PDB file of C-alpha atoms and ligand atoms in Angstrom:
ATOM      1  CA  MET A   1     -29.211  29.097 -38.822  1.00 80.00           C
ATOM      2  CA  ARG A   2     -30.399  26.215 -36.870  1.00 95.00           C
ATOM      3  CA  GLN A   3     -28.391  25.327 -33.669  1.00 97.00           C
ATOM      4  CA  LYS A   4     -26.027  22.513 -33.929  1.00 98.00           C
ATOM      5  CA  ILE A   5     -26.051  20.335 -30.784  1.00 98.00           C
ATOM      6  CA  VAL A   6     -24.467  17.208 -29.323  1.00 98.00           C
ATOM      7  CA  ALA A   7     -25.928  15.908 -26.058  1.00 98.00           C
ATOM      8  CA  GLY A   8     -24.472  13.138 -24.005  1.00 98.00           C
ATOM      9  CA  ASN A   9     -27.021  10.947 -22.318  1.00 98.00           C
ATOM     10  CA  TRP A  10     -24.911   9.421 -19.371  1.00 98.00           C
ATOM     11  CA  LYS A  11     -27.866   7.269 -18.256  1.00 98.00           C
ATOM     12  CA  MET A  12     -27.509   5.416 -14.945  1.00 98.00           C
ATOM     13  CA  ASN A  13     -23.687   5.062 -15.483  1.00 98.00           C
ATOM     14  CA  LYS A  14     -20.549   6.060 -13.500  1.00 98.00           C
ATOM     15  CA  ASN A  15     -19.813   6.508  -9.829  1.00 98.00           C
ATOM     16  CA  TRP A  16     -19.183   9.731  -8.323  1.00 98.00           C
ATOM     17  CA  GLN A  17     -15.355   9.730  -9.029  1.00 98.00           C
ATOM     18  CA  ASP A  18     -15.708   8.322 -12.472  1.00 98.00           C
ATOM     19  CA  ALA A  19     -18.249  10.987 -13.338  1.00 98.00           C
ATOM     20  CA  VAL A  20     -16.216  13.844 -12.154  1.00 98.00           C
ATOM     21  CA  ALA A  21     -13.136  12.312 -14.083  1.00 98.00           C
ATOM     22  CA  LEU A  22     -15.315  12.218 -17.327  1.00 98.00           C
ATOM     23  CA  ALA A  23     -16.558  15.719 -16.844  1.00 98.00           C
ATOM     24  CA  SER A  24     -13.130  16.999 -16.212  1.00 98.00           C
ATOM     25  CA  GLU A  25     -11.548  15.195 -19.144  1.00 98.00           C
ATOM     26  CA  ILE A  26     -14.402  16.456 -21.619  1.00 98.00           C
ATOM     27  CA  VAL A  27     -13.920  20.035 -20.178  1.00 97.00           C
ATOM     28  CA  ASN A  28     -10.094  20.024 -20.711  1.00 97.00           C
ATOM     29  CA  ILE A  29     -10.124  18.310 -24.142  1.00 96.00           C
ATOM     30  CA  PHE A  30     -12.882  20.608 -25.267  1.00 96.00           C
ATOM     31  CA  GLN A  31     -10.990  23.883 -24.029  1.00 94.00           C
ATOM     32  CA  ASP A  32      -7.782  22.606 -26.119  1.00 95.00           C
ATOM     33  CA  GLU A  33      -9.232  21.310 -29.080  1.00 96.00           C
ATOM     34  CA  ILE A  34     -12.639  23.117 -29.960  1.00 94.00           C
ATOM     35  CA  PRO A  35     -12.152  26.492 -31.455  1.00 92.00           C
ATOM     36  CA  ALA A  36     -13.838  29.363 -29.646  1.00 88.00           C
ATOM     37  CA  SER A  37     -15.604  30.266 -32.957  1.00 90.00           C
ATOM     38  CA  SER A  38     -17.287  26.658 -33.297  1.00 93.00           C
ATOM     39  CA  HIS A  39     -21.185  26.935 -33.226  1.00 93.00           C
ATOM     40  CA  VAL A  40     -21.585  23.561 -31.907  1.00 97.00           C
ATOM     41  CA  LYS A  41     -23.152  23.403 -28.305  1.00 97.00           C
ATOM     42  CA  ALA A  42     -22.224  20.336 -26.442  1.00 98.00           C
ATOM     43  CA  ILE A  43     -24.409  19.225 -23.430  1.00 98.00           C
ATOM     44  CA  LEU A  44     -23.489  16.980 -20.555  1.00 98.00           C
ATOM     45  CA  ASN A  45     -26.474  15.021 -19.036  1.00 98.00           C
ATOM     46  CA  PRO A  46     -25.092  13.350 -15.942  1.00 98.00           C
ATOM     47  CA  PRO A  47     -27.198  11.551 -13.353  1.00 98.00           C
ATOM     48  CA  PHE A  48     -29.121  14.101 -10.930  1.00 98.00           C
ATOM     49  CA  LEU A  49     -26.735  13.483  -8.058  1.00 98.00           C
ATOM     50  CA  TYR A  50     -23.699  14.883 -10.017  1.00 98.00           C
ATOM     51  CA  LEU A  51     -25.322  18.053 -11.472  1.00 98.00           C
ATOM     52  CA  SER A  52     -24.199  20.619  -9.006  1.00 98.00           C
ATOM     53  CA  ALA A  53     -20.541  19.267  -9.034  1.00 98.00           C
ATOM     54  CA  ILE A  54     -20.583  19.258 -12.725  1.00 98.00           C
ATOM     55  CA  LYS A  55     -21.888  22.553 -13.108  1.00 98.00           C
ATOM     56  CA  LYS A  56     -18.864  23.913 -11.253  1.00 97.00           C
ATOM     57  CA  LEU A  57     -16.296  22.403 -13.700  1.00 97.00           C
ATOM     58  CA  LEU A  58     -17.937  23.925 -16.789  1.00 97.00           C
ATOM     59  CA  PRO A  59     -16.384  26.909 -18.042  1.00 93.00           C
ATOM     60  CA  GLU A  60     -18.338  30.244 -18.497  1.00 86.00           C
ATOM     61  CA  ASN A  61     -18.785  31.487 -21.966  1.00 77.00           C
ATOM     62  CA  LYS A  62     -18.061  28.092 -23.731  1.00 84.00           C
ATOM     63  CA  ASN A  63     -20.361  26.053 -25.858  1.00 94.00           C
ATOM     64  CA  LEU A  64     -20.463  23.485 -22.955  1.00 97.00           C
ATOM     65  CA  PHE A  65     -23.997  22.988 -21.068  1.00 98.00           C
ATOM     66  CA  LEU A  66     -25.445  21.116 -18.381  1.00 98.00           C
ATOM     67  CA  GLY A  67     -28.447  19.139 -18.828  1.00 98.00           C
ATOM     68  CA  ALA A  68     -30.538  16.516 -16.749  1.00 99.00           C
ATOM     69  CA  GLN A  69     -31.907  13.145 -18.031  1.00 98.00           C
ATOM     70  CA  ASN A  70     -35.453  13.785 -16.748  1.00 98.00           C
ATOM     71  CA  CYS A  71     -37.610  15.788 -14.251  1.00 98.00           C
ATOM     72  CA  TYR A  72     -41.073  15.359 -12.722  1.00 98.00           C
ATOM     73  CA  ASN A  73     -44.354  16.568 -14.241  1.00 98.00           C
ATOM     74  CA  LYS A  74     -45.443  18.423 -11.218  1.00 98.00           C
ATOM     75  CA  ALA A  75     -44.013  21.596  -9.750  1.00 97.00           C
ATOM     76  CA  SER A  76     -43.444  20.531  -6.003  1.00 97.00           C
ATOM     77  CA  GLY A  77     -45.021  18.450  -3.165  1.00 98.00           C
ATOM     78  CA  ALA A  78     -45.245  15.062  -1.839  1.00 98.00           C
ATOM     79  CA  PHE A  79     -43.535  13.092  -4.616  1.00 98.00           C
ATOM     80  CA  THR A  80     -41.100  11.121  -2.740  1.00 98.00           C
ATOM     81  CA  GLY A  81     -37.835  10.581  -4.700  1.00 98.00           C
ATOM     82  CA  GLU A  82     -38.855  13.021  -7.609  1.00 98.00           C
ATOM     83  CA  ILE A  83     -36.937  15.889  -8.866  1.00 98.00           C
ATOM     84  CA  SER A  84     -38.619  19.304 -10.070  1.00 98.00           C
ATOM     85  CA  ALA A  85     -37.753  21.492 -12.899  1.00 98.00           C
ATOM     86  CA  GLU A  86     -37.389  24.207 -10.481  1.00 98.00           C
ATOM     87  CA  MET A  87     -34.704  22.215  -8.386  1.00 98.00           C
ATOM     88  CA  LEU A  88     -32.913  21.555 -11.743  1.00 98.00           C
ATOM     89  CA  ALA A  89     -33.023  25.305 -12.584  1.00 98.00           C
ATOM     90  CA  SER A  90     -31.638  26.102  -8.980  1.00 98.00           C
ATOM     91  CA  VAL A  91     -28.460  24.253  -9.628  1.00 98.00           C
ATOM     92  CA  GLY A  92     -27.893  25.596 -13.130  1.00 98.00           C
ATOM     93  CA  VAL A  93     -29.347  23.017 -15.391  1.00 98.00           C
ATOM     94  CA  GLN A  94     -29.991  24.420 -18.863  1.00 98.00           C
ATOM     95  CA  TYR A  95     -31.434  21.562 -20.830  1.00 98.00           C
ATOM     96  CA  THR A  96     -33.374  18.547 -19.822  1.00 98.00           C
ATOM     97  CA  ILE A  97     -34.152  15.327 -21.626  1.00 98.00           C
ATOM     98  CA  ILE A  98     -37.709  14.231 -21.614  1.00 98.00           C
ATOM     99  CA  GLY A  99     -39.611  11.395 -23.175  1.00 98.00           C
ATOM    100  CA  HIS A 100     -36.673   9.238 -23.662  1.00 98.00           C
ATOM    101  CA  SER A 101     -37.846   5.942 -25.014  1.00 97.00           C
ATOM    102  CA  GLU A 102     -36.594   4.133 -21.749  1.00 97.00           C
ATOM    103  CA  ARG A 103     -38.739   6.345 -19.724  1.00 98.00           C
ATOM    104  CA  ARG A 104     -41.687   5.799 -21.837  1.00 97.00           C
ATOM    105  CA  GLU A 105     -41.261   2.062 -21.752  1.00 97.00           C
ATOM    106  CA  TYR A 106     -39.886   1.197 -18.227  1.00 97.00           C
ATOM    107  CA  PHE A 107     -41.559   4.056 -16.222  1.00 98.00           C
ATOM    108  CA  GLY A 108     -44.806   4.304 -18.270  1.00 97.00           C
ATOM    109  CA  GLU A 109     -44.592   7.956 -19.209  1.00 98.00           C
ATOM    110  CA  THR A 110     -47.390   9.058 -21.218  1.00 98.00           C
ATOM    111  CA  SER A 111     -47.821  11.825 -23.851  1.00 97.00           C
ATOM    112  CA  GLN A 112     -49.768  13.753 -21.312  1.00 98.00           C
ATOM    113  CA  MET A 113     -46.999  13.543 -18.664  1.00 98.00           C
ATOM    114  CA  LEU A 114     -44.436  14.696 -21.434  1.00 98.00           C
ATOM    115  CA  ALA A 115     -46.718  17.755 -22.198  1.00 98.00           C
ATOM    116  CA  GLN A 116     -46.792  18.615 -18.598  1.00 98.00           C
ATOM    117  CA  LYS A 117     -42.953  18.054 -18.303  1.00 98.00           C
ATOM    118  CA  THR A 118     -42.311  20.406 -21.364  1.00 98.00           C
ATOM    119  CA  ASP A 119     -44.455  23.258 -19.798  1.00 98.00           C
ATOM    120  CA  ILE A 120     -43.007  23.017 -16.381  1.00 98.00           C
ATOM    121  CA  LEU A 121     -39.273  22.950 -17.913  1.00 98.00           C
ATOM    122  CA  LEU A 122     -40.149  26.037 -20.164  1.00 98.00           C
ATOM    123  CA  ALA A 123     -41.784  27.725 -17.050  1.00 98.00           C
ATOM    124  CA  ASN A 124     -38.390  27.145 -15.331  1.00 98.00           C
ATOM    125  CA  ASN A 125     -36.291  28.443 -18.382  1.00 98.00           C
ATOM    126  CA  ILE A 126     -34.949  25.078 -19.087  1.00 98.00           C
ATOM    127  CA  THR A 127     -34.881  23.899 -22.751  1.00 98.00           C
ATOM    128  CA  PRO A 128     -36.678  20.487 -23.120  1.00 98.00           C
ATOM    129  CA  ILE A 129     -34.962  17.841 -25.434  1.00 99.00           C
ATOM    130  CA  PHE A 130     -38.078  16.161 -26.399  1.00 98.00           C
ATOM    131  CA  CYS A 131     -37.451  12.705 -27.569  1.00 98.00           C
ATOM    132  CA  CYS A 132     -39.515  10.633 -30.048  1.00 98.00           C
ATOM    133  CA  GLY A 133     -38.888   7.356 -31.934  1.00 98.00           C
ATOM    134  CA  GLU A 134     -40.624   4.135 -33.092  1.00 98.00           C
ATOM    135  CA  ALA A 135     -39.934   0.628 -32.217  1.00 96.00           C
ATOM    136  CA  LEU A 136     -38.901  -1.913 -34.666  1.00 95.00           C
ATOM    137  CA  ASP A 137     -42.497  -3.564 -35.364  1.00 95.00           C
ATOM    138  CA  ILE A 138     -43.801  -0.009 -36.101  1.00 96.00           C
ATOM    139  CA  ARG A 139     -40.867   0.636 -38.658  1.00 96.00           C
ATOM    140  CA  GLU A 140     -41.574  -2.941 -40.170  1.00 94.00           C
ATOM    141  CA  LYS A 141     -45.370  -1.999 -40.492  1.00 96.00           C
ATOM    142  CA  GLY A 142     -44.252   1.035 -42.389  1.00 97.00           C
ATOM    143  CA  THR A 143     -46.100   3.514 -40.050  1.00 98.00           C
ATOM    144  CA  HIS A 144     -43.217   5.070 -38.510  1.00 98.00           C
ATOM    145  CA  LEU A 145     -43.288   8.299 -39.907  1.00 98.00           C
ATOM    146  CA  GLU A 146     -46.919   9.014 -38.879  1.00 98.00           C
ATOM    147  CA  TYR A 147     -46.253   7.387 -35.468  1.00 98.00           C
ATOM    148  CA  VAL A 148     -43.387   9.696 -34.640  1.00 98.00           C
ATOM    149  CA  ALA A 149     -45.225  12.575 -35.793  1.00 98.00           C
ATOM    150  CA  GLN A 150     -48.015  11.866 -33.553  1.00 98.00           C
ATOM    151  CA  GLN A 151     -45.753  11.751 -30.710  1.00 98.00           C
ATOM    152  CA  LEU A 152     -44.721  15.235 -31.533  1.00 98.00           C
ATOM    153  CA  THR A 153     -48.511  16.434 -31.828  1.00 98.00           C
ATOM    154  CA  GLU A 154     -49.414  15.043 -28.436  1.00 98.00           C
ATOM    155  CA  GLY A 155     -46.230  16.090 -26.498  1.00 98.00           C
ATOM    156  CA  VAL A 156     -45.414  19.518 -27.757  1.00 98.00           C
ATOM    157  CA  PHE A 157     -47.950  20.757 -30.305  1.00 98.00           C
ATOM    158  CA  HIS A 158     -49.867  22.428 -27.454  1.00 98.00           C
ATOM    159  CA  LEU A 159     -47.028  24.961 -27.136  1.00 98.00           C
ATOM    160  CA  SER A 160     -47.649  28.683 -28.263  1.00 98.00           C
ATOM    161  CA  GLU A 161     -45.268  29.460 -31.448  1.00 98.00           C
ATOM    162  CA  THR A 162     -43.011  31.341 -28.887  1.00 98.00           C
ATOM    163  CA  ASP A 163     -42.576  28.513 -26.671  1.00 98.00           C
ATOM    164  CA  PHE A 164     -42.167  26.001 -29.567  1.00 98.00           C
ATOM    165  CA  GLN A 165     -39.321  27.858 -30.587  1.00 98.00           C
ATOM    166  CA  LYS A 166     -37.394  27.087 -27.325  1.00 98.00           C
ATOM    167  CA  ILE A 167     -37.615  23.396 -27.621  1.00 98.00           C
ATOM    168  CA  VAL A 168     -35.168  20.908 -29.140  1.00 98.00           C
ATOM    169  CA  ILE A 169     -36.384  17.591 -30.724  1.00 98.00           C
ATOM    170  CA  ALA A 170     -34.596  14.428 -30.612  1.00 98.00           C
ATOM    171  CA  TYR A 171     -35.460  11.498 -32.966  1.00 98.00           C
ATOM    172  CA  GLU A 172     -34.217   8.310 -31.582  1.00 97.00           C
ATOM    173  CA  PRO A 173     -35.400   5.029 -33.225  1.00 97.00           C
ATOM    174  CA  ILE A 174     -35.892   2.489 -30.381  1.00 96.00           C
ATOM    175  CA  TRP A 175     -34.324  -0.129 -32.563  1.00 94.00           C
ATOM    176  CA  ALA A 176     -31.047   1.628 -32.770  1.00 93.00           C
ATOM    177  CA  ILE A 177     -30.710   2.693 -29.055  1.00 91.00           C
ATOM    178  CA  GLY A 178     -27.723   0.857 -27.441  1.00 88.00           C
ATOM    179  CA  THR A 179     -28.058  -1.908 -29.973  1.00 88.00           C
ATOM    180  CA  GLY A 180     -24.913  -0.872 -32.137  1.00 83.00           C
ATOM    181  CA  LYS A 181     -27.362  -0.736 -35.016  1.00 84.00           C
ATOM    182  CA  THR A 182     -27.665   2.920 -36.397  1.00 87.00           C
ATOM    183  CA  ALA A 183     -30.433   4.173 -38.829  1.00 91.00           C
ATOM    184  CA  THR A 184     -28.743   4.975 -42.177  1.00 95.00           C
ATOM    185  CA  SER A 185     -28.138   8.558 -42.874  1.00 97.00           C
ATOM    186  CA  ALA A 186     -31.051   8.265 -45.437  1.00 97.00           C
ATOM    187  CA  GLN A 187     -33.473   6.661 -42.827  1.00 97.00           C
ATOM    188  CA  ALA A 188     -32.643   9.580 -40.342  1.00 98.00           C
ATOM    189  CA  GLN A 189     -32.885  12.258 -43.161  1.00 98.00           C
ATOM    190  CA  GLU A 190     -36.325  10.792 -44.231  1.00 98.00           C
ATOM    191  CA  MET A 191     -37.543  11.017 -40.641  1.00 98.00           C
ATOM    192  CA  HIS A 192     -36.119  14.395 -39.864  1.00 98.00           C
ATOM    193  CA  ALA A 193     -37.538  16.013 -42.936  1.00 98.00           C
ATOM    194  CA  TYR A 194     -40.881  14.546 -42.270  1.00 98.00           C
ATOM    195  CA  LEU A 195     -40.920  15.957 -38.828  1.00 98.00           C
ATOM    196  CA  ARG A 196     -39.829  19.386 -40.043  1.00 98.00           C
ATOM    197  CA  GLY A 197     -42.719  19.086 -42.461  1.00 98.00           C
ATOM    198  CA  HIS A 198     -44.972  18.253 -39.776  1.00 98.00           C
ATOM    199  CA  ILE A 199     -43.824  21.106 -37.462  1.00 98.00           C
ATOM    200  CA  ALA A 200     -44.219  23.400 -40.719  1.00 98.00           C
ATOM    201  CA  LYS A 201     -47.916  22.514 -40.959  1.00 98.00           C
ATOM    202  CA  LYS A 202     -48.536  23.500 -37.590  1.00 98.00           C
ATOM    203  CA  TYR A 203     -46.205  26.382 -36.757  1.00 98.00           C
ATOM    204  CA  GLY A 204     -45.059  27.405 -40.316  1.00 98.00           C
ATOM    205  CA  GLU A 205     -42.166  27.081 -42.379  1.00 98.00           C
ATOM    206  CA  ASN A 206     -39.885  29.660 -40.734  1.00 98.00           C
ATOM    207  CA  ILE A 207     -40.117  28.109 -37.192  1.00 98.00           C
ATOM    208  CA  ALA A 208     -39.838  24.632 -38.558  1.00 98.00           C
ATOM    209  CA  GLN A 209     -36.711  25.542 -40.229  1.00 98.00           C
ATOM    210  CA  ASN A 210     -35.402  26.880 -37.102  1.00 98.00           C
ATOM    211  CA  THR A 211     -36.190  23.966 -34.936  1.00 98.00           C
ATOM    212  CA  SER A 212     -33.101  21.834 -34.077  1.00 98.00           C
ATOM    213  CA  ILE A 213     -33.762  18.018 -34.521  1.00 98.00           C
ATOM    214  CA  LEU A 214     -31.105  15.715 -33.203  1.00 98.00           C
ATOM    215  CA  TYR A 215     -30.522  12.141 -34.160  1.00 98.00           C
ATOM    216  CA  GLY A 216     -29.904   9.463 -31.575  1.00 97.00           C
ATOM    217  CA  GLY A 217     -29.238   5.697 -31.569  1.00 95.00           C
ATOM    218  CA  SER A 218     -25.859   4.170 -31.743  1.00 94.00           C
ATOM    219  CA  CYS A 219     -24.262   7.413 -33.120  1.00 96.00           C
ATOM    220  CA  ASN A 220     -20.337   7.303 -32.588  1.00 97.00           C
ATOM    221  CA  PRO A 221     -17.276   8.872 -33.976  1.00 97.00           C
ATOM    222  CA  GLN A 222     -17.268   6.478 -37.017  1.00 97.00           C
ATOM    223  CA  ASN A 223     -20.824   7.352 -38.181  1.00 97.00           C
ATOM    224  CA  ALA A 224     -21.460  10.899 -36.788  1.00 98.00           C
ATOM    225  CA  LYS A 225     -20.088  12.812 -39.962  1.00 98.00           C
ATOM    226  CA  GLU A 226     -22.226  10.994 -42.271  1.00 98.00           C
ATOM    227  CA  LEU A 227     -25.370  11.380 -40.095  1.00 98.00           C
ATOM    228  CA  PHE A 228     -24.630  15.166 -39.331  1.00 98.00           C
ATOM    229  CA  SER A 229     -24.139  15.829 -43.050  1.00 98.00           C
ATOM    230  CA  GLN A 230     -27.791  15.234 -43.672  1.00 98.00           C
ATOM    231  CA  THR A 231     -29.905  18.421 -44.234  1.00 98.00           C
ATOM    232  CA  ASP A 232     -32.337  18.081 -41.646  1.00 98.00           C
ATOM    233  CA  VAL A 233     -30.078  16.283 -39.157  1.00 98.00           C
ATOM    234  CA  ASP A 234     -28.919  18.942 -36.545  1.00 98.00           C
ATOM    235  CA  GLY A 235     -26.869  17.019 -34.187  1.00 98.00           C
ATOM    236  CA  GLY A 236     -27.089  13.972 -31.980  1.00 98.00           C
ATOM    237  CA  LEU A 237     -28.266  12.367 -28.605  1.00 98.00           C
ATOM    238  CA  ILE A 238     -25.350  10.370 -27.557  1.00 98.00           C
ATOM    239  CA  GLY A 239     -25.668   7.341 -25.194  1.00 97.00           C
ATOM    240  CA  GLY A 240     -22.878   4.888 -24.977  1.00 97.00           C
ATOM    241  CA  ALA A 241     -20.201   7.154 -27.024  1.00 98.00           C
ATOM    242  CA  SER A 242     -21.003   9.892 -24.451  1.00 98.00           C
ATOM    243  CA  LEU A 243     -19.274   7.840 -21.707  1.00 98.00           C
ATOM    244  CA  LYS A 244     -15.756   8.336 -23.285  1.00 98.00           C
ATOM    245  CA  SER A 245     -14.485  11.555 -23.527  1.00 98.00           C
ATOM    246  CA  ARG A 246     -12.503  11.131 -26.534  1.00 98.00           C
ATOM    247  CA  ASP A 247     -15.530   9.655 -28.565  1.00 98.00           C
ATOM    248  CA  PHE A 248     -17.756  12.482 -27.278  1.00 98.00           C
ATOM    249  CA  ILE A 249     -15.417  15.079 -28.451  1.00 98.00           C
ATOM    250  CA  GLU A 250     -14.886  13.456 -31.750  1.00 98.00           C
ATOM    251  CA  ILE A 251     -18.585  13.458 -32.233  1.00 98.00           C
ATOM    252  CA  VAL A 252     -18.728  17.082 -31.422  1.00 97.00           C
ATOM    253  CA  LYS A 253     -15.968  17.646 -33.927  1.00 97.00           C
ATOM    254  CA  SER A 254     -17.917  15.766 -36.766  1.00 96.00           C
ATOM    255  CA  PHE A 255     -19.668  18.846 -37.887  1.00 91.00           C
TER     256      PHE A 255
HETATM  257  C1  PEP B   1     -29.768   7.313 -26.043  1.00 67.21           C
HETATM  258  O1  PEP B   1     -30.254   6.355 -25.273  1.00 67.21           O
HETATM  259  O2  PEP B   1     -30.190   8.354 -26.196  1.00 67.21           O
HETATM  260  C2  PEP B   1     -28.832   6.805 -27.152  1.00 67.21           C
HETATM  261  C3  PEP B   1     -28.757   7.417 -28.234  1.00 67.21           C
HETATM  262  O3  PEP B   1     -28.118   5.712 -26.781  1.00 67.21           O
HETATM  263  P1  PEP B   1     -26.992   4.912 -27.710  1.00 67.21           P
HETATM  264  O4  PEP B   1     -26.114   6.108 -28.271  1.00 67.21           O
HETATM  265  O5  PEP B   1     -26.174   4.277 -26.726  1.00 67.21           O
HETATM  266  O6  PEP B   1     -27.659   4.272 -28.649  1.00 67.21           O
END
């Protein structure tokens, strides 16, 4: 069975006190309300600065994991201000978001850089959450399916079968991120099924069926159930709603 995942992308929000408070609340509610038998993995992706402290708050043997929001595409060296995959691994990071549309747009991240980030994360035993998604003009032109499939081809299709099975994909239509405008469940399902088919052509049906593909873009406690009920939607990458403990947990409970 494919892994069900809900990852919270905190972006550049929360000061130290508020971040620790949010993580503590999520841990407490999670322990009280999510049954031990739940198969849903929840991932907190706070800013880099808080990773070590939040790691200490996460209980062992629970489906609660630590993720980062980015890493650099080189192993180490004179790259002032950057954070390497090895550094992330050394503080206990288990997942890392890469290729978020904000990184692609505001920081000029290219497919080639993302392919390097994928490799470097895997070399450090961190699961990449590889983001892809189209802008509104591409959807309006009707070329969105091919466009997003091409992002996968360029970013992760260099991986061996073994390595490809270690990654998670997140489809995030840019027009739905932070806009309050969600893709309909039919639009999400159409894209996820198309991407799964694209993966099947490259890696075979079995690997495609086992790849978790998350939806992101104004997902909230009201729409998560409907989105997650789609055959090919395996969870969510959550921005705004991950900043409220109750909303985040309700999304986790939506499965
Ligand atoms: C995101 O940026 O990953 C995201 C999905 O944001 P939001 O949920 O706020 O649209």
